[in-house]
Coordinates of C-alpha atoms in Angstrom, one line a residue:
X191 CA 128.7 247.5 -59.9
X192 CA 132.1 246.6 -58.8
X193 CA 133.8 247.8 -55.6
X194 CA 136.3 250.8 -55.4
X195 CA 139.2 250.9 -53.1
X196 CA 141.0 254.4 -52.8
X197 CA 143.5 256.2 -50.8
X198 CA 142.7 260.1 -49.4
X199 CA 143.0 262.2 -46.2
X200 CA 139.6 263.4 -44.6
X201 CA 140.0 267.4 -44.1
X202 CA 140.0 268.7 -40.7
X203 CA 137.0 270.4 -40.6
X204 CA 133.8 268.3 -39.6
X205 CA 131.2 267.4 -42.5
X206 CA 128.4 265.0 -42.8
X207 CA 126.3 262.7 -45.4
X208 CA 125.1 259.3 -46.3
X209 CA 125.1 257.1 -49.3
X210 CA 123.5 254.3 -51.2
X211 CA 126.1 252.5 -50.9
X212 CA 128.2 250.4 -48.2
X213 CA 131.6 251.8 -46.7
X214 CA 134.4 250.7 -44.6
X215 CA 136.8 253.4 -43.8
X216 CA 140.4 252.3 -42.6
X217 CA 143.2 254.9 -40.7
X218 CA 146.2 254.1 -42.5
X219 CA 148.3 256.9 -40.5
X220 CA 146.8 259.9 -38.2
X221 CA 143.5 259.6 -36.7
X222 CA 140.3 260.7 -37.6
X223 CA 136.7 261.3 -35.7
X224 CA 133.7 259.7 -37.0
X225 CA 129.8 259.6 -35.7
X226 CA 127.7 257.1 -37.7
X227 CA 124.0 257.5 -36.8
X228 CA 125.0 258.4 -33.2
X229 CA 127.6 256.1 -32.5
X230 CA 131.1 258.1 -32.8
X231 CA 134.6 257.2 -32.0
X232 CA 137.9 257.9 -32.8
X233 CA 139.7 255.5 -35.6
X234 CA 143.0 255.6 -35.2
X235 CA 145.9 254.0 -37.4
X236 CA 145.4 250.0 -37.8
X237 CA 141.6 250.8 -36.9
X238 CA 138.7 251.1 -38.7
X239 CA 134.6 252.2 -39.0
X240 CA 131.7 250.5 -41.0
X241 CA 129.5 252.7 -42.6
X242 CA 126.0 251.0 -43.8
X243 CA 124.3 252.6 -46.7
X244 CA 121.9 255.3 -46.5
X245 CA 123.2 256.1 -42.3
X246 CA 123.9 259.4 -41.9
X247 CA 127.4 260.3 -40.7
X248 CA 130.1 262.7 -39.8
X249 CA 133.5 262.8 -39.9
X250 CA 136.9 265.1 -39.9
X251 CA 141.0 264.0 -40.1
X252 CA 143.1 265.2 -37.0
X253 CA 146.2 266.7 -38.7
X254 CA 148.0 264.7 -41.2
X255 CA 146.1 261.5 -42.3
X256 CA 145.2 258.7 -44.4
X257 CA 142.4 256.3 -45.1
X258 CA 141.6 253.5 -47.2
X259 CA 137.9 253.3 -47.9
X260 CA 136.4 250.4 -49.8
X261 CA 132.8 251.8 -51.5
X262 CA 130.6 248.5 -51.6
X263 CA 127.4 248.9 -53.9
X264 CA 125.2 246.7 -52.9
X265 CA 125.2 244.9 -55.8
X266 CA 129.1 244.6 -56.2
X267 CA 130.6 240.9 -56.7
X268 CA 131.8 241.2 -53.5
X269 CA 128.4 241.1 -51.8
X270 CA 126.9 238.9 -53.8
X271 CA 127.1 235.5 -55.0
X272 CA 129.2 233.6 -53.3
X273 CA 129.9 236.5 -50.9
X274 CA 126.7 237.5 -50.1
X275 CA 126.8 236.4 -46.2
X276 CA 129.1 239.3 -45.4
X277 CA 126.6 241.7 -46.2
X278 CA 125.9 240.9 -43.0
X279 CA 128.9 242.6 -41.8
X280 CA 126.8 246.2 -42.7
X281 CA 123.8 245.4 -40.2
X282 CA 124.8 248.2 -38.2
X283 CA 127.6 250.5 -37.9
X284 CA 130.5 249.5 -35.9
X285 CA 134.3 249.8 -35.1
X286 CA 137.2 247.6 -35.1
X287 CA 140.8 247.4 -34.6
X288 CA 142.9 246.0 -37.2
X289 CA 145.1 242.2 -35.6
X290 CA 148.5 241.6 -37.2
X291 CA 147.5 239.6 -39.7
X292 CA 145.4 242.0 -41.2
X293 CA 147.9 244.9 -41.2
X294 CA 150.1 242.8 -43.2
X295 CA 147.6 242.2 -45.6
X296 CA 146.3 245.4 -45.5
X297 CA 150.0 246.4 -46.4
X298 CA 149.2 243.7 -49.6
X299 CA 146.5 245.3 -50.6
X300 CA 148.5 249.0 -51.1
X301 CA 150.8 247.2 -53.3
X302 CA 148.7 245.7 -55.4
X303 CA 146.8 249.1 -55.7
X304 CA 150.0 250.6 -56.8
X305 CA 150.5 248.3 -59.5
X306 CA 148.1 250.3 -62.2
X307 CA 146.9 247.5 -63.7
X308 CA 144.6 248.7 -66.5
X309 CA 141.1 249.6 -65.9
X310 CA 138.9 245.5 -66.0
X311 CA 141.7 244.3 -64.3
X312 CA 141.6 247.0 -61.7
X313 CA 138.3 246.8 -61.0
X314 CA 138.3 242.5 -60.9
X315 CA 141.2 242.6 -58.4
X316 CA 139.5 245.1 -55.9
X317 CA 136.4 243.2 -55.8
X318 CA 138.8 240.0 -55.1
X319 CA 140.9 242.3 -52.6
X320 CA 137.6 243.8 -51.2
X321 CA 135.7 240.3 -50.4
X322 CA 139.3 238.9 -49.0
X323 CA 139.2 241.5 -46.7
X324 CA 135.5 241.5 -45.9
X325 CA 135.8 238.1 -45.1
X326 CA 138.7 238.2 -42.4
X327 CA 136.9 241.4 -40.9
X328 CA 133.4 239.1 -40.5
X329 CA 135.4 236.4 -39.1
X330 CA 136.9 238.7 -36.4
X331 CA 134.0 240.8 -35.6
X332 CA 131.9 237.4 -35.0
X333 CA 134.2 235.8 -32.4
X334 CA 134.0 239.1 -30.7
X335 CA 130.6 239.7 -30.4
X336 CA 130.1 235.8 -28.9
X337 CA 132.6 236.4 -26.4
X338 CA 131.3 239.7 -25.2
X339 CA 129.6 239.0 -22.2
X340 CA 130.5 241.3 -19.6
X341 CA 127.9 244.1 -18.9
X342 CA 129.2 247.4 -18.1
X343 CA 128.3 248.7 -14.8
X344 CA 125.4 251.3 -15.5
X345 CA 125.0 252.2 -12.2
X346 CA 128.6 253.9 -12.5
X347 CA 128.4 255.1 -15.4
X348 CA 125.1 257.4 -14.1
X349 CA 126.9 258.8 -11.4
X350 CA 129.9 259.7 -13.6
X351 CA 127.6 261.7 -15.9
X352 CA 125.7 263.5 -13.0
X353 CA 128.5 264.7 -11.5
X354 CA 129.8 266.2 -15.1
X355 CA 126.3 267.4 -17.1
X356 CA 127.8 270.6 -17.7
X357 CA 131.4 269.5 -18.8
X358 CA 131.7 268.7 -22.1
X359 CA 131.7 264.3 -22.1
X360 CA 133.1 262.4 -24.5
X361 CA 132.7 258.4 -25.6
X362 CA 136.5 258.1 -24.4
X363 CA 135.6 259.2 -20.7
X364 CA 133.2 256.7 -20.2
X365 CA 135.0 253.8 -22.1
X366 CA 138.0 254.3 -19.2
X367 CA 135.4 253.8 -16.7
X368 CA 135.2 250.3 -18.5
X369 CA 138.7 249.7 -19.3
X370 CA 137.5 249.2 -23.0
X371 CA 138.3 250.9 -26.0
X372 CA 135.6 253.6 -27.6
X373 CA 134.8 251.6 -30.1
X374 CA 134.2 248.6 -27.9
X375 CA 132.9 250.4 -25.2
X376 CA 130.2 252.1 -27.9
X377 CA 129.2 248.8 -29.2
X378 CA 128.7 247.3 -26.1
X379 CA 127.1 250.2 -24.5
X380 CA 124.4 250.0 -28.0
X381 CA 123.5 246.4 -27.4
X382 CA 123.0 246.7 -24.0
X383 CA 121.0 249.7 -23.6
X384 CA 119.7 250.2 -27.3
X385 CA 121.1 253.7 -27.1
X386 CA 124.4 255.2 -28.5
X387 CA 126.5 257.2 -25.4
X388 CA 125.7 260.4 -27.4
X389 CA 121.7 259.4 -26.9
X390 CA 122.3 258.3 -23.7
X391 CA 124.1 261.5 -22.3
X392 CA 121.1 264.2 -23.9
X393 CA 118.5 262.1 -22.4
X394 CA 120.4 262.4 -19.2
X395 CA 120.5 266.0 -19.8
X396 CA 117.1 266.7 -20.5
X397 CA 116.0 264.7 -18.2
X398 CA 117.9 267.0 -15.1
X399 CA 116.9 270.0 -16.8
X400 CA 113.6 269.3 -17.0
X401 CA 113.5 268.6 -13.1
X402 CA 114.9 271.5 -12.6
X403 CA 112.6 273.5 -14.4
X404 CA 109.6 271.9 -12.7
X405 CA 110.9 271.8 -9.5
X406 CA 113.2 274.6 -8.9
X407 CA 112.9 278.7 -9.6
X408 CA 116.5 278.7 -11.2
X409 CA 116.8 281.2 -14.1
X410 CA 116.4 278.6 -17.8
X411 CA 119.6 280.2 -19.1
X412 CA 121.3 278.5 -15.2
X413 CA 119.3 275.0 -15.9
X414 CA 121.7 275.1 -19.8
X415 CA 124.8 275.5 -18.3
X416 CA 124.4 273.4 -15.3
X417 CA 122.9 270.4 -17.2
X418 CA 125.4 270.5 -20.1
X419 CA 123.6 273.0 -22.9
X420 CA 125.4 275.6 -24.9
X421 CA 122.8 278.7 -24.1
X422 CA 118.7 278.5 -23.4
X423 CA 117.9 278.6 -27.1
X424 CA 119.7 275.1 -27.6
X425 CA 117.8 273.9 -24.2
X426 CA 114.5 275.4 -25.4
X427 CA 115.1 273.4 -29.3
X428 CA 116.2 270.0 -27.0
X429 CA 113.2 270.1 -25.3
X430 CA 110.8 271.0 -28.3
X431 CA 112.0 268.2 -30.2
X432 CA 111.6 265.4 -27.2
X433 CA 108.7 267.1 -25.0
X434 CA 106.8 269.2 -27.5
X435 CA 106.8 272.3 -25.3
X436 CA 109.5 274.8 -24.2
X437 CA 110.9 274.9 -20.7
X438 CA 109.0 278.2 -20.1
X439 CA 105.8 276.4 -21.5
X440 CA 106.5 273.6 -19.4
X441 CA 107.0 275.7 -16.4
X442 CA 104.6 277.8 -16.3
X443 CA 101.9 275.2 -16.5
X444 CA 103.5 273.8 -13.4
X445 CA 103.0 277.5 -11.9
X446 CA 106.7 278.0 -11.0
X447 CA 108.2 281.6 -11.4
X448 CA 111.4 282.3 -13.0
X449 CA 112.9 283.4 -10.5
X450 CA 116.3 282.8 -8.7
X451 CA 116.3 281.2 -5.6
X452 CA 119.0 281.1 -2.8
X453 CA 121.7 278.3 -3.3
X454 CA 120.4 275.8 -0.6
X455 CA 117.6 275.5 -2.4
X456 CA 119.6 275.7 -5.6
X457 CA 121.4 272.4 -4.0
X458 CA 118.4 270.7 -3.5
X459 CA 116.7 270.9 -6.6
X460 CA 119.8 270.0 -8.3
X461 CA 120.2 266.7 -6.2
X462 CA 117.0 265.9 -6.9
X463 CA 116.8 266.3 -10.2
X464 CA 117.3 262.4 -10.4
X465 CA 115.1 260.9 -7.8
X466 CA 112.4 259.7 -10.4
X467 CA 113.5 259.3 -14.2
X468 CA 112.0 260.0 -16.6
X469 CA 112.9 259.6 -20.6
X470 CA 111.8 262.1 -23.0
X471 CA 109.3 260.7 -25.4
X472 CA 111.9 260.5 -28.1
X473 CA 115.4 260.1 -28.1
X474 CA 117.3 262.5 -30.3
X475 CA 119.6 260.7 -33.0
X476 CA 122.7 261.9 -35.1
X477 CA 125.0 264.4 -33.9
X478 CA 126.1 268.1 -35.4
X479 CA 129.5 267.3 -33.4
X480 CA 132.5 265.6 -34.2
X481 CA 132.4 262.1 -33.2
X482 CA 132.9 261.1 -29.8
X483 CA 131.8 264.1 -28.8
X484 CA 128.9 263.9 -26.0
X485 CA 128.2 267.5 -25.0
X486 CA 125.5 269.3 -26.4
X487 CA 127.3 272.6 -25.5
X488 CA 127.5 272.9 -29.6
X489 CA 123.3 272.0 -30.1

């Protein structure tokens, strides 16, 4: 099957799916907010998202926008054949910024889409415009994955998110601790820890809460707020999903009341709630937010 290339806005409110079929999304003007199996960002004009087949993702426009997305069957000449080594390119989903060259021929490729050549034509001159295209982008995204070296600082970024579990996080506050951009910072941050920031963040925040339900008498609907959770029901489906039990389950077979306790002891079993980690026994993935969101204050 050929490839398609086409020109719409995304709507502002958030929606979700996956395809057979390959995807590379491109902000022409505006912004938009996409999450691709846990790995979110914001692509803003000149910048771009690649969506592999059958990975679940959401997305939304902010206000007045306009992408180019190229659909990419698997089959389509521009995969295949003497293309085939940039199906590489849809190993995993990733974001990239657009270099001058490419806006220039990105700004080629609308004019030639604007010719209406008739409908073989058409479809022969977006495969050629697609693998053009497809090329430069594996070209770039190679040299920058070589030359990324630098780790990030972990150990920062841990005490950043302690000290805001109940705030509502987002990819862009922890890229600034790095000095890189989200979609950088979220690649890096992947290959490094084999976690998206959005995976990264709930496993922090089930891993506090459930320290503080085992070692502290603080009320469950307290332990939500404080570790980052819209109300106890979200808590209580977080930790059925990772642990298997509920926090009252879990607390009760650790024979601790729910009861409140006075705020020195409040103090301590927050600040404690990190001494010994301890990962739930699956990590979450996907997001019912809007990309680049990492609270779970809408779970």
């Amino acid at each position: 099957m050929p490839s398609t290339i086409r020109q719409i806005p995304l709507e502002s409110a958030t929606k979700h799916h996956s395809h057979d079929f390959h995807q590379i999304v491109i902000t022409l003007c505006g912004s938009s907010e996409f999450e691709i199996e846990g790995l979110g960002g914001r692509v803003n004009a000149f910048s771009g998202c690649i969506v592999p087949a059958n990975h679940e993702h959401f997305y939304s426009g902010n206000g007045y926008n306009r992408q180019l997305i190229l659909d990419l069957p698997e089959d389509a000449p521009a995969l295949t054949g003497e293309h085939r080594e940039l199906v590489a390119l849809f190993d995993a989903p990733r974001f990239f910024a657009l270099d001058n060259p490419l806006r220039h021929y990105l700004a080629f490729v609308e004019s030639e889409l604007a010719q209406g050549f008739d409908t073989s034509a058409m479809s022969f001159q977006q495969d050629r415009l697609a693998a053009t295209l497809l090329g430069s982008l594996k070209a770039r995204l190679g040299a920058t994955e070589s030359t990324s070296q630098r780790r990030l600082n972990l150990s920062q970024i841990d005490r950043f998110i302690r000290h805001h579990l109940a705030d509502e996080l987002r990819v862009a506050d922890l890229a600034k601790l790095a000095c890189l951009s989200e979609a950088h910072f979220s690649e890096r941050f992947r290959i490094q820890t084999g976690l998206s920031p959005w995976q990264y963040v709930r496993r922090q925040r089930l891993h506090a809460a459930r320290q503080l339900v085992l070692q502290s008498r603080l009320p469950l609907t307290d332990i939500a707020i404080q570790t980052g959770f819209a109300n106890q029901s979200a808590l209580s489906h977080a930790f059925r999903r990772s642990y298997g039990v509920s926090p009252r389950q879990l607390r009760q077979g650790a024979g601790i009341a729910n009861t409140p306790l006075d705020s020195a002891v409040r103090s301590t079993a927050y600040s404690t709630a990190y001494s010994t980690p301890l990962a739930p026994s699956s990590t979450p993935t996907g997001a019912a937010a809007k990309a680049g969101a990492l609270s779970s204050r809408s779970s």
